[in-house]
Amino acid sequence: MGSCDTCLVRNRAICSALDGEEVQLLNAIGRRKALAAGDPLIWEGDDSLLVANVIEGMLKLTNSTEDGREQIVGVVYPSDFIGRPFGARANHSVTALTDARVCIFARSDFDRFAADHPALEHKLLERTLTELDRTRSWMLLLARKSAEEKVATFLLDMSARLVDSTCTTPHHGPLDEFELPFSRQQIGDILGVTIETVSRQMTRLKRDGVLDLPTRRSVRILDRLALEAMAG
Amino acid sequence: MGSCDTCLVRNRAICSALDGEEVQLLNAIGRRKALAAGDPLIWEGDDSLLVANVIEGMLKLTNSTEDGREQIVGVVYPSDFIGRPFGARANHSVTALTDARVCIFARSDFDRFAADHPALEHKLLERTLTELDRTRSWMLLLARKSAEEKVATFLLDMSARLVDSTCTTPHHGPLDEFELPFSRQQIGDILGVTIETVSRQMTRLKRDGVLDLPTRRSVRILDRLALEAMAG
DNA sequence: CGCCTAATTGATTCTTATCAATATTCGTGG
DNA sequence: CCACGAATATTGATAAGAATCAATTAGGCG
């Protein structure tokens, strides 16, 4: 209980770079932590004191202006890495979107351990490069796309991303039916638009027969080609 | 000529992680390349065939929509690293903004070399983490800030960033007078607004006595506090 | 069943894009 | 050195898109 042996993400997280003995060592410096939806883990601007791996659940990374406008700058899923190693400052807040479990390390402990384990750093580098690419691609959406394009892109992105978590179906490729893990407000915070704009775009997609929205949180894509055309 | 010994960025680029002998080896697999302003180096979507270090000049990283809208997702300066190691695909285009010199490596050569030199990978990891933080912070600006806030933030950012390159003045801290390395169009592409909007905001800042704009490319900050207040 | 929150819908305003017309700067060649 | 042309920037008028403000409406949960 609570050891790496039984860890759900043992084979996908950066720990997969380590052999049995090394995992023991890492296990010794980390500990599990449970978060309820809404719980904060890291505050923007604070000293960077901890890093973590997501075991279960989803968390958001946010930046805010002084007057309270918030932007979700990233969402992390199981096996993803959280925090800022090798740096003094946390540049964004991290908050649980759902109930979640994470495996946390004091940053100084982790930094030391990483320095001794190049394979771990290599995994972390690959992940960070991928995340940087993903983030940069998202900038195009935030800066240049219309609300319609944003919502269409978001839905396609979710449809592709949520595949991993549904191991029930043997079929691969993007899902045409899924549950949104976000509220309308959170979708707005991700896309950089207001909740009303998200709502209007969703309604319009439904009216035009591109989607069906059986419940608030569920989406069924009826016309994927149309949705892709709208995504710009 | 063209060797690492005489390299301008030898002590700042990721190569600084290497000792003399290792630098020799790296030198053997890299070569210099000169770019004129406007020259492309990497195309978005192409196979990732090369990575590089910037020796001199500035380059832009861009993503584009199919219908031609372009967003600058990053700007790289001397000593910065370019390209996507350990990945098959280049996710953004890289184009010289000024005449530039870079030190390029075949990606496969670089990947192999990096795998054997953990200290190099560590430097690259630190850089990538910093760049990811910077990029995420920029998302808040793109998604949530008004045109006025964007331009004010941009000018303050330039004022802080351009310090390094002017070694003439012994004083430290942000510059109150500097030359913009970007055209209005490029500023628009960075901020996610049109050239007209950039122009109008600049004119307004000048009219309000916050700035002086002696030439198109030069800026003198007259009231830094006001500018900071506007940056949001 | 009723309450509280989340979401939708409508009316209006504000911001910024777009379209269009100068104006300025810079480089080049006479 | 000046004149010309091309590229760059500014300025103005208008329109489109999304935010804001304001009611409702629907869902979820005790």
Short mmCIF file of C-alpha atoms (C1' of nucleotides) in Angstrom, two decimals:
data_model
loop_
_atom_site.label_atom_id
_atom_site.label_comp_id
_atom_site.label_asym_id
_atom_site.label_seq_id
_atom_site.Cartn_x
_atom_site.Cartn_y
_atom_site.Cartn_z
CA MET A 1 0.00 0.00 0.00
CA GLY A 2 1.51 3.28 -1.09
CA SER A 3 4.67 1.73 -2.50
CA CYS A 4 5.91 1.89 -6.06
CA ASP A 5 5.37 -1.86 -6.47
CA THR A 6 1.65 -1.39 -6.60
CA CYS A 7 1.69 1.98 -8.35
CA LEU A 8 -0.90 2.35 -11.09
CA VAL A 9 1.39 4.44 -13.25
CA ARG A 10 4.65 2.59 -12.49
CA ASN A 11 5.14 1.71 -16.15
CA ARG A 12 4.11 5.01 -17.70
CA ALA A 13 5.50 7.66 -15.34
CA ILE A 14 9.13 8.77 -15.50
CA CYS A 15 9.86 6.10 -12.88
CA SER A 16 9.72 3.56 -15.71
CA ALA A 17 13.30 4.61 -16.47
CA LEU A 18 14.44 3.01 -13.23
CA ASP A 19 15.22 -0.58 -12.30
CA GLY A 20 13.89 -2.32 -9.21
CA GLU A 21 16.62 -1.20 -6.87
CA GLU A 22 16.47 2.40 -8.00
CA VAL A 23 12.72 2.47 -7.58
CA GLN A 24 13.25 1.42 -3.97
CA LEU A 25 15.47 4.44 -3.44
CA LEU A 26 12.98 6.78 -5.08
CA ASN A 27 10.19 5.26 -3.04
CA ALA A 28 12.10 6.09 0.11
CA ILE A 29 12.09 9.84 -0.61
CA GLY A 30 8.52 10.14 -1.93
CA ARG A 31 5.16 9.87 -0.28
CA ARG A 32 1.55 9.56 -1.38
CA LYS A 33 -0.91 12.37 -0.98
CA ALA A 34 -4.66 12.38 -1.59
CA LEU A 35 -6.35 15.51 -2.90
CA ALA A 36 -10.03 16.34 -3.05
CA ALA A 37 -11.41 18.14 -6.11
CA GLY A 38 -10.53 21.82 -5.71
CA ASP A 39 -7.60 21.26 -3.36
CA PRO A 40 -4.49 23.30 -4.19
CA LEU A 41 -1.10 21.61 -4.37
CA ILE A 42 1.20 24.42 -5.47
CA TRP A 43 0.74 28.20 -5.53
CA GLU A 44 2.00 30.40 -8.34
CA GLY A 45 4.89 32.54 -7.13
CA ASP A 46 5.75 30.39 -4.12
CA ASP A 47 9.14 28.82 -3.66
CA SER A 48 9.36 25.58 -5.59
CA LEU A 49 9.42 23.12 -2.72
CA LEU A 50 7.91 20.02 -4.21
CA VAL A 51 7.49 18.04 -7.38
CA ALA A 52 5.11 15.15 -7.96
CA ASN A 53 3.77 12.44 -10.20
CA VAL A 54 0.06 12.09 -10.84
CA ILE A 55 -1.20 8.64 -9.93
CA GLU A 56 -4.92 9.16 -10.31
CA GLY A 57 -7.20 12.05 -11.22
CA MET A 58 -6.66 15.32 -13.06
CA LEU A 59 -5.08 18.60 -12.01
CA LYS A 60 -4.96 22.01 -13.64
CA LEU A 61 -2.00 24.37 -13.97
CA THR A 62 -3.05 28.01 -13.91
CA ASN A 63 -1.66 31.50 -14.18
CA SER A 64 -3.62 34.52 -13.01
CA THR A 65 -3.52 38.26 -13.41
CA GLU A 66 -3.59 40.46 -10.32
CA ASP A 67 -7.23 41.35 -10.92
CA GLY A 68 -8.30 37.73 -10.87
CA ARG A 69 -8.53 36.62 -14.49
CA GLU A 70 -7.42 33.01 -14.65
CA GLN A 71 -6.02 30.97 -17.49
CA ILE A 72 -5.57 27.22 -17.42
CA VAL A 73 -2.11 26.72 -18.96
CA GLY A 74 -2.07 22.96 -18.70
CA VAL A 75 -3.98 19.91 -17.51
CA VAL A 76 -2.16 16.90 -16.15
CA TYR A 77 -3.34 13.30 -16.18
CA PRO A 78 -2.19 10.08 -14.51
CA SER A 79 1.54 9.41 -15.02
CA ASP A 80 2.24 13.09 -15.78
CA PHE A 81 4.89 14.99 -13.89
CA ILE A 82 4.15 18.15 -11.87
CA GLY A 83 6.41 20.89 -10.59
CA ARG A 84 9.60 22.73 -11.35
CA PRO A 85 12.78 20.80 -10.61
CA PHE A 86 16.10 22.67 -10.68
CA GLY A 87 14.37 26.01 -10.17
CA ALA A 88 13.63 28.20 -7.21
CA ARG A 89 10.19 29.40 -8.09
CA ALA A 90 6.83 27.81 -8.94
CA ASN A 91 5.57 29.67 -11.98
CA HIS A 92 2.00 28.46 -11.90
CA SER A 93 -0.56 27.15 -9.45
CA VAL A 94 -1.55 23.49 -9.42
CA THR A 95 -5.05 22.53 -8.25
CA ALA A 96 -6.94 19.26 -8.31
CA LEU A 97 -9.82 19.24 -10.80
CA THR A 98 -11.08 15.89 -9.56
CA ASP A 99 -10.29 13.84 -6.50
CA ALA A 100 -6.72 12.81 -7.09
CA ARG A 101 -3.75 10.94 -5.75
CA VAL A 102 -0.19 12.10 -6.29
CA CYS A 103 3.26 10.90 -5.34
CA ILE A 104 5.19 13.88 -3.99
CA PHE A 105 8.90 14.54 -3.43
CA ALA A 106 10.71 17.38 -1.74
CA ARG A 107 12.28 19.24 -4.64
CA SER A 108 15.77 19.13 -3.17
CA ASP A 109 15.52 15.35 -2.69
CA PHE A 110 14.25 14.89 -6.22
CA ASP A 111 16.91 17.16 -7.74
CA ARG A 112 19.64 15.16 -6.03
CA PHE A 113 18.16 11.85 -7.05
CA ALA A 114 17.71 12.97 -10.66
CA ALA A 115 21.30 14.17 -10.89
CA ASP A 116 22.41 10.62 -10.06
CA HIS A 117 20.03 8.94 -12.51
CA PRO A 118 20.48 10.13 -16.08
CA ALA A 119 17.84 7.74 -17.39
CA LEU A 120 15.28 9.45 -15.20
CA GLU A 121 16.38 12.86 -16.44
CA HIS A 122 16.15 11.60 -19.99
CA LYS A 123 12.53 10.53 -19.51
CA LEU A 124 11.76 13.86 -17.91
CA LEU A 125 13.42 15.67 -20.81
CA GLU A 126 11.36 13.78 -23.37
CA ARG A 127 8.19 14.58 -21.48
CA THR A 128 9.09 18.22 -21.10
CA LEU A 129 9.91 18.57 -24.81
CA THR A 130 6.57 17.01 -25.72
CA GLU A 131 4.73 19.25 -23.30
CA LEU A 132 6.50 22.33 -24.69
CA ASP A 133 5.44 21.36 -28.21
CA ARG A 134 1.88 20.84 -27.09
CA THR A 135 1.83 24.14 -25.23
CA ARG A 136 3.21 26.06 -28.18
CA SER A 137 0.62 24.56 -30.48
CA TRP A 138 -2.07 25.66 -28.05
CA MET A 139 -0.80 29.25 -28.29
CA LEU A 140 -1.97 29.38 -31.90
CA LEU A 141 -5.47 28.48 -30.73
CA LEU A 142 -5.51 31.01 -27.90
CA ALA A 143 -4.15 33.86 -29.98
CA ARG A 144 -5.70 33.37 -33.38
CA LYS A 145 -8.72 31.12 -33.41
CA SER A 146 -12.36 32.21 -33.19
CA ALA A 147 -14.64 30.93 -30.45
CA GLU A 148 -16.15 28.41 -32.86
CA GLU A 149 -12.72 27.11 -33.84
CA LYS A 150 -11.64 26.96 -30.21
CA VAL A 151 -14.59 24.88 -29.11
CA ALA A 152 -14.34 22.55 -32.11
CA THR A 153 -10.60 22.07 -31.52
CA PHE A 154 -11.20 21.44 -27.84
CA LEU A 155 -13.81 18.76 -28.49
CA LEU A 156 -11.58 16.98 -31.00
CA ASP A 157 -8.68 17.18 -28.56
CA MET A 158 -10.77 15.64 -25.79
CA SER A 159 -12.04 12.95 -28.13
CA ALA A 160 -8.44 11.98 -28.91
CA ARG A 161 -7.09 12.32 -25.38
CA LEU A 162 -9.76 10.38 -23.59
CA VAL A 163 -9.05 7.21 -25.56
CA ASP A 164 -6.29 6.09 -23.18
CA SER A 165 -8.48 6.07 -20.13
CA THR A 166 -11.23 3.91 -21.62
CA CYS A 167 -9.63 0.49 -21.83
CA THR A 168 -13.07 -1.08 -21.96
CA THR A 169 -13.43 -0.80 -25.70
CA PRO A 170 -10.97 -2.77 -27.79
CA HIS A 171 -11.24 -0.34 -30.69
CA HIS A 172 -8.66 2.38 -31.15
CA GLY A 173 -8.74 5.86 -32.63
CA PRO A 174 -10.65 8.89 -31.35
CA LEU A 175 -13.89 8.44 -29.45
CA ASP A 176 -17.18 9.67 -30.84
CA GLU A 177 -18.86 9.58 -27.47
CA PHE A 178 -17.33 10.63 -24.18
CA GLU A 179 -17.83 12.35 -20.85
CA LEU A 180 -16.30 15.80 -20.50
CA PRO A 181 -14.08 15.95 -17.44
CA PHE A 182 -14.60 19.74 -17.29
CA SER A 183 -17.37 22.15 -16.41
CA ARG A 184 -18.32 24.89 -18.89
CA GLN A 185 -16.41 27.35 -16.72
CA GLN A 186 -13.27 25.22 -16.90
CA ILE A 187 -13.62 24.83 -20.66
CA GLY A 188 -13.78 28.61 -20.87
CA ASP A 189 -10.67 28.90 -18.70
CA ILE A 190 -8.84 26.51 -21.03
CA LEU A 191 -9.94 28.21 -24.25
CA GLY A 192 -9.66 31.79 -23.06
CA VAL A 193 -13.33 32.67 -23.56
CA THR A 194 -16.29 33.21 -21.23
CA ILE A 195 -18.67 30.54 -20.06
CA GLU A 196 -21.48 32.13 -22.09
CA THR A 197 -19.43 31.88 -25.27
CA VAL A 198 -18.71 28.20 -24.66
CA SER A 199 -22.37 27.56 -24.05
CA ARG A 200 -23.49 29.39 -27.18
CA GLN A 201 -21.00 27.54 -29.37
CA MET A 202 -22.04 24.17 -27.95
CA THR A 203 -25.68 24.97 -28.51
CA ARG A 204 -24.94 25.98 -32.05
CA LEU A 205 -23.02 22.77 -32.78
CA LYS A 206 -25.97 20.82 -31.43
CA ARG A 207 -28.50 22.83 -33.43
CA ASP A 208 -26.45 22.28 -36.60
CA GLY A 209 -26.46 18.53 -36.04
CA VAL A 210 -22.70 18.26 -35.55
CA LEU A 211 -23.05 17.10 -31.95
CA ASP A 212 -25.50 15.62 -29.58
CA LEU A 213 -25.35 16.66 -25.92
CA PRO A 214 -27.32 14.03 -24.00
CA THR A 215 -26.33 15.53 -20.64
CA ARG A 216 -24.27 18.54 -19.60
CA ARG A 217 -21.12 16.51 -19.39
CA SER A 218 -21.53 14.06 -22.21
CA VAL A 219 -20.79 14.62 -25.87
CA ARG A 220 -21.57 12.55 -28.91
CA ILE A 221 -19.92 13.59 -32.14
CA LEU A 222 -22.35 13.09 -35.02
CA ASP A 223 -20.38 14.71 -37.83
CA ARG A 224 -16.67 14.48 -37.22
CA LEU A 225 -15.74 15.86 -40.63
CA ALA A 226 -17.78 18.99 -40.05
CA LEU A 227 -16.21 19.40 -36.62
CA GLU A 228 -12.73 19.03 -38.09
CA ALA A 229 -13.54 21.60 -40.76
CA MET A 230 -14.65 24.02 -38.05
CA ALA A 231 -11.49 23.51 -36.01
CA GLY A 232 -9.53 25.57 -38.54
CA MET B 1 37.19 29.42 -37.88
CA GLY B 2 33.94 27.57 -37.33
CA SER B 3 35.20 25.49 -34.45
CA CYS B 4 33.83 25.42 -30.93
CA ASP B 5 37.08 26.94 -29.61
CA THR B 6 36.19 30.30 -31.02
CA CYS B 7 32.43 29.99 -30.54
CA LEU B 8 30.76 33.13 -29.26
CA VAL B 9 28.29 31.21 -27.16
CA ARG B 10 30.61 28.42 -26.02
CA ASN B 11 30.10 29.33 -22.36
CA ARG B 12 26.39 29.96 -22.45
CA ALA B 13 24.99 27.31 -24.79
CA ILE B 14 24.31 23.76 -23.61
CA CYS B 15 27.82 22.92 -24.80
CA SER B 16 29.07 24.53 -21.59
CA ALA B 17 28.23 21.24 -19.90
CA LEU B 18 31.04 19.55 -21.80
CA ASP B 19 34.77 19.39 -21.19
CA GLY B 20 37.40 20.08 -23.85
CA GLU B 21 37.56 16.56 -25.21
CA GLU B 22 33.79 16.19 -25.41
CA VAL B 23 33.48 19.50 -27.20
CA GLN B 24 35.86 18.14 -29.83
CA LEU B 25 33.55 15.22 -30.40
CA LEU B 26 30.50 17.44 -30.64
CA ASN B 27 32.38 19.75 -32.99
CA ALA B 28 32.98 16.79 -35.28
CA ILE B 29 29.28 16.12 -35.81
CA GLY B 30 28.13 19.74 -36.10
CA ARG B 31 28.59 22.39 -38.72
CA ARG B 32 28.04 26.12 -39.04
CA LYS B 33 25.36 27.58 -41.20
CA ALA B 34 24.69 31.20 -42.08
CA LEU B 35 21.14 32.41 -42.54
CA ALA B 36 19.91 35.65 -44.07
CA ALA B 37 16.95 37.43 -42.49
CA GLY B 38 13.83 35.62 -43.65
CA ASP B 39 15.54 32.32 -44.41
CA PRO B 40 13.70 29.24 -43.16
CA LEU B 41 15.57 26.59 -41.20
CA ILE B 42 12.83 24.13 -40.25
CA TRP B 43 9.27 23.68 -41.55
CA GLU B 44 6.33 22.86 -39.32
CA GLY B 45 5.18 19.31 -39.93
CA ASP B 46 8.38 18.10 -41.57
CA ASP B 47 10.37 15.22 -40.20
CA SER B 48 12.64 16.41 -37.42
CA LEU B 49 16.00 16.04 -39.14
CA LEU B 50 18.12 18.65 -37.44
CA VAL B 51 18.67 20.50 -34.22
CA ALA B 52 20.85 23.55 -33.70
CA ASN B 53 22.33 26.14 -31.41
CA VAL B 54 21.99 29.83 -32.13
CA ILE B 55 25.37 31.54 -32.34
CA GLU B 56 24.34 34.94 -33.56
CA GLY B 57 21.08 36.62 -34.54
CA MET B 58 17.43 35.93 -33.75
CA LEU B 59 15.00 33.37 -35.09
CA LYS B 60 11.26 32.93 -34.70
CA LEU B 61 9.31 29.76 -34.03
CA THR B 62 5.87 29.81 -35.61
CA ASN B 63 2.70 27.78 -35.94
CA SER B 64 0.17 28.49 -38.65
CA THR B 65 -3.41 27.61 -39.43
CA GLU B 66 -4.25 26.17 -42.84
CA ASP B 67 -5.71 29.48 -43.95
CA GLY B 68 -2.49 31.33 -43.26
CA ARG B 69 -2.90 32.93 -39.86
CA GLU B 70 0.49 32.84 -38.18
CA GLN B 71 1.45 32.95 -34.53
CA ILE B 72 4.98 33.41 -33.25
CA VAL B 73 5.24 30.84 -30.45
CA GLY B 74 8.80 31.65 -29.48
CA VAL B 75 11.83 33.75 -30.28
CA VAL B 76 15.33 32.38 -29.85
CA TYR B 77 18.49 34.34 -29.15
CA PRO B 78 22.20 33.53 -29.17
CA SER B 79 23.04 30.42 -27.10
CA ASP B 80 19.46 29.15 -27.34
CA PHE B 81 18.71 25.65 -28.57
CA ILE B 82 16.49 24.94 -31.59
CA GLY B 83 14.71 21.82 -32.72
CA ARG B 84 13.09 18.68 -31.42
CA PRO B 85 15.49 15.99 -30.26
CA PHE B 86 14.12 12.51 -29.55
CA GLY B 87 11.06 13.13 -31.68
CA ALA B 88 10.09 12.35 -35.20
CA ARG B 89 8.27 15.51 -36.13
CA ALA B 90 9.03 19.23 -36.15
CA ASN B 91 6.02 20.90 -34.56
CA HIS B 92 6.77 24.45 -35.58
CA SER B 93 8.61 26.34 -38.27
CA VAL B 94 11.88 28.12 -37.55
CA THR B 95 12.80 31.20 -39.57
CA ALA B 96 15.60 33.75 -39.22
CA LEU B 97 14.34 37.17 -38.13
CA THR B 98 17.76 38.76 -38.64
CA ASP B 99 20.87 37.56 -40.37
CA ALA B 100 21.98 34.71 -38.20
CA ARG B 101 24.56 32.01 -37.66
CA VAL B 102 23.68 28.64 -36.20
CA CYS B 103 25.52 25.45 -35.36
CA ILE B 104 23.51 22.54 -36.72
CA PHE B 105 23.52 18.82 -36.04
CA ALA B 106 21.76 15.93 -37.70
CA ARG B 107 19.15 14.96 -35.17
CA SER B 108 20.18 11.32 -35.09
CA ASP B 109 23.81 12.30 -34.41
CA PHE B 110 22.76 14.68 -31.68
CA ASP B 111 20.40 12.16 -30.06
CA ARG B 112 23.19 9.59 -29.91
CA PHE B 113 25.68 12.07 -28.53
CA ALA B 114 23.23 13.35 -25.91
CA ALA B 115 22.44 9.83 -24.73
CA ASP B 116 26.13 9.41 -23.92
CA HIS B 117 26.49 12.77 -22.17
CA PRO B 118 24.10 13.18 -19.25
CA ALA B 119 25.50 16.58 -18.36
CA LEU B 120 24.46 17.85 -21.78
CA GLU B 121 20.99 16.42 -21.34
CA HIS B 122 20.77 18.03 -17.94
CA LYS B 123 21.52 21.46 -19.40
CA LEU B 124 18.99 20.87 -22.12
CA LEU B 125 16.42 19.80 -19.53
CA GLU B 126 16.95 22.96 -17.49
CA ARG B 127 16.56 25.09 -20.60
CA THR B 128 13.46 23.26 -21.71
CA LEU B 129 11.85 23.58 -18.28
CA THR B 130 12.55 27.31 -18.25
CA GLU B 131 11.19 27.71 -21.76
CA LEU B 132 8.05 25.78 -20.83
CA ASP B 133 7.47 28.09 -17.86
CA ARG B 134 7.99 31.14 -20.04
CA THR B 135 5.64 29.81 -22.70
CA ARG B 136 2.92 29.00 -20.19
CA SER B 137 3.14 32.48 -18.72
CA TRP B 138 2.75 33.92 -22.20
CA MET B 139 -0.49 31.96 -22.62
CA LEU B 140 -2.10 34.13 -19.97
CA LEU B 141 -1.24 37.19 -22.03
CA LEU B 142 -2.51 35.73 -25.29
CA ALA B 143 -5.75 34.45 -23.85
CA ARG B 144 -6.77 37.05 -21.34
CA LYS B 145 -5.07 40.39 -21.77
CA SER B 146 -6.41 43.39 -23.70
CA ALA B 147 -4.46 44.93 -26.55
CA GLU B 148 -3.24 47.70 -24.24
CA GLU B 149 -2.03 45.19 -21.68
CA LYS B 150 -0.38 43.09 -24.36
CA VAL B 151 1.63 45.96 -25.79
CA ALA B 152 2.63 47.24 -22.36
CA THR B 153 3.71 43.77 -21.28
CA PHE B 154 5.65 43.31 -24.50
CA LEU B 155 7.56 46.56 -24.09
CA LEU B 156 8.47 45.75 -20.50
CA ASP B 157 9.56 42.29 -21.56
CA MET B 158 11.80 43.71 -24.29
CA SER B 159 13.22 46.28 -21.90
CA ALA B 160 14.22 43.48 -19.54
CA ARG B 161 15.42 41.03 -22.18
CA LEU B 162 17.60 43.40 -24.16
CA VAL B 163 19.81 44.18 -21.17
CA ASP B 164 22.11 41.23 -21.83
CA SER B 165 23.05 42.30 -25.31
CA THR B 166 24.12 45.82 -24.39
CA CYS B 167 27.32 45.31 -22.51
CA THR B 168 28.29 48.91 -23.18
CA THR B 169 26.55 50.29 -20.13
CA PRO B 170 27.85 49.15 -16.78
CA HIS B 171 24.47 49.68 -15.13
CA HIS B 172 22.13 46.75 -14.63
CA GLY B 173 18.37 46.42 -14.52
CA PRO B 174 15.86 47.04 -17.30
CA LEU B 175 16.63 49.51 -20.04
CA ASP B 176 14.58 52.66 -20.48
CA GLU B 177 15.79 53.15 -24.03
CA PHE B 178 16.26 50.45 -26.63
CA GLU B 179 15.91 49.40 -30.23
CA LEU B 180 13.07 47.03 -31.03
CA PRO B 181 14.35 44.00 -32.90
CA PHE B 182 10.88 43.50 -34.42
CA SER B 183 8.69 45.15 -37.01
CA ARG B 184 5.15 46.11 -36.08
CA GLN B 185 3.93 43.08 -38.00
CA GLN B 186 6.17 40.79 -35.98
CA ILE B 187 5.04 42.39 -32.73
CA GLY B 188 1.48 41.69 -33.80
CA ASP B 189 2.39 38.07 -34.59
CA ILE B 190 3.89 37.72 -31.11
CA LEU B 191 0.96 39.32 -29.27
CA GLY B 192 -1.81 37.81 -31.33
CA VAL B 193 -3.22 41.11 -32.58
CA THR B 194 -3.16 42.94 -35.92
CA ILE B 195 -0.52 45.41 -36.98
CA GLU B 196 -3.09 48.22 -36.82
CA THR B 197 -3.86 47.43 -33.20
CA VAL B 198 -0.17 47.47 -32.28
CA SER B 199 0.24 50.78 -34.03
CA ARG B 200 -2.76 52.36 -32.32
CA GLN B 201 -1.64 51.24 -28.87
CA MET B 202 1.87 52.57 -29.44
CA THR B 203 0.51 55.89 -30.62
CA ARG B 204 -1.70 56.09 -27.56
CA LEU B 205 1.16 55.34 -25.18
CA LYS B 206 3.14 58.12 -26.86
CA ARG B 207 0.23 60.57 -26.73
CA ASP B 208 -0.25 59.82 -23.04
CA GLY B 209 3.40 60.58 -22.34
CA VAL B 210 4.28 57.04 -21.24
CA LEU B 211 6.67 56.52 -24.13
CA ASP B 212 8.67 58.39 -26.67
CA LEU B 213 9.13 56.82 -30.10
CA PRO B 214 12.04 58.67 -31.72
CA THR B 215 12.10 56.29 -34.70
CA ARG B 216 9.99 53.32 -35.76
CA ARG B 217 12.29 50.89 -34.08
CA SER B 218 13.40 52.81 -31.02
CA VAL B 219 11.55 53.15 -27.76
CA ARG B 220 12.18 55.36 -24.75
CA ILE B 221 10.16 54.59 -21.64
CA LEU B 222 9.24 57.85 -19.93
CA ASP B 223 6.91 56.55 -17.24
CA ARG B 224 7.76 53.00 -16.28
CA LEU B 225 5.31 52.88 -13.40
CA ALA B 226 2.44 53.79 -15.68
CA LEU B 227 3.56 51.17 -18.18
CA GLU B 228 3.72 48.54 -15.44
CA ALA B 229 0.25 49.49 -14.25
CA MET B 230 -1.03 49.05 -17.80
CA ALA B 231 0.59 45.62 -18.17
CA GLY B 232 -2.05 44.15 -15.82
"C1'" DC C 1 -39.92 18.14 -3.54
"C1'" DG C 2 -37.33 22.16 -3.21
"C1'" DC C 3 -33.02 24.46 -3.10
"C1'" DC C 4 -28.55 25.65 -4.87
"C1'" DT C 5 -25.42 25.57 -8.51
"C1'" DA C 6 -24.47 25.27 -13.33
"C1'" DA C 7 -25.89 26.27 -17.75
"C1'" DT C 8 -28.50 28.54 -21.23
"C1'" DT C 9 -30.49 32.39 -23.53
"C1'" DG C 10 -31.24 37.26 -24.66
"C1'" DA C 11 -30.02 42.34 -25.08
"C1'" DT C 12 -26.49 45.43 -25.24
"C1'" DT C 13 -21.84 47.32 -25.20
"C1'" DC C 14 -16.99 47.18 -26.06
"C1'" DT C 15 -13.00 45.79 -28.27
"C1'" DT C 16 -10.55 44.65 -31.99
"C1'" DA C 17 -10.53 43.05 -36.85
"C1'" DT C 18 -11.20 44.48 -41.32
"C1'" DC C 19 -11.23 47.48 -45.15
"C1'" DA C 20 -9.41 51.63 -47.06
"C1'" DA C 21 -6.69 55.64 -47.50
"C1'" DT C 22 -2.70 58.22 -46.52
"C1'" DA C 23 1.88 59.09 -44.55
"C1'" DT C 24 6.46 57.91 -43.41
"C1'" DT C 25 10.81 55.68 -43.79
"C1'" DC C 26 14.43 53.51 -46.10
"C1'" DG C 27 17.14 52.03 -49.73
"C1'" DT C 28 18.67 52.71 -54.37
"C1'" DG C 29 20.10 54.67 -58.39
"C1'" DG C 30 20.41 58.68 -61.04
"C1'" DC D 1 22.62 64.50 -52.52
"C1'" DC D 2 18.21 64.17 -53.86
"C1'" DA D 3 14.31 61.92 -56.00
"C1'" DC D 4 11.74 58.03 -56.55
"C1'" DG D 5 9.63 53.72 -55.45
"C1'" DA D 6 8.64 50.01 -52.39
"C1'" DA D 7 7.95 48.55 -47.97
"C1'" DT D 8 6.33 49.81 -43.46
"C1'" DA D 9 3.52 52.27 -40.48
"C1'" DT D 10 -0.23 55.27 -39.16
"C1'" DT D 11 -4.85 56.82 -39.14
"C1'" DG D 12 -9.85 56.62 -40.01
"C1'" DA D 13 -14.49 54.39 -40.76
"C1'" DT D 14 -17.08 50.43 -40.28
"C1'" DA D 15 -18.35 45.75 -39.05
"C1'" DA D 16 -17.88 41.49 -36.69
"C1'" DG D 17 -17.15 38.94 -32.67
"C1'" DA D 18 -17.10 38.19 -27.98
"C1'" DA D 19 -17.66 40.21 -23.31
"C1'" DT D 20 -20.76 41.90 -20.15
"C1'" DC D 21 -25.02 42.43 -17.83
"C1'" DA D 22 -29.33 40.36 -16.80
"C1'" DA D 23 -32.90 36.89 -16.61
"C1'" DT D 24 -34.41 32.36 -16.92
"C1'" DT D 25 -34.05 27.44 -17.10
"C1'" DA D 26 -32.34 22.96 -16.10
"C1'" DG D 27 -29.86 19.55 -13.12
"C1'" DG D 28 -28.22 17.41 -9.21
"C1'" DC D 29 -28.61 16.39 -4.47
"C1'" DG D 30 -30.10 16.62 0.07
#
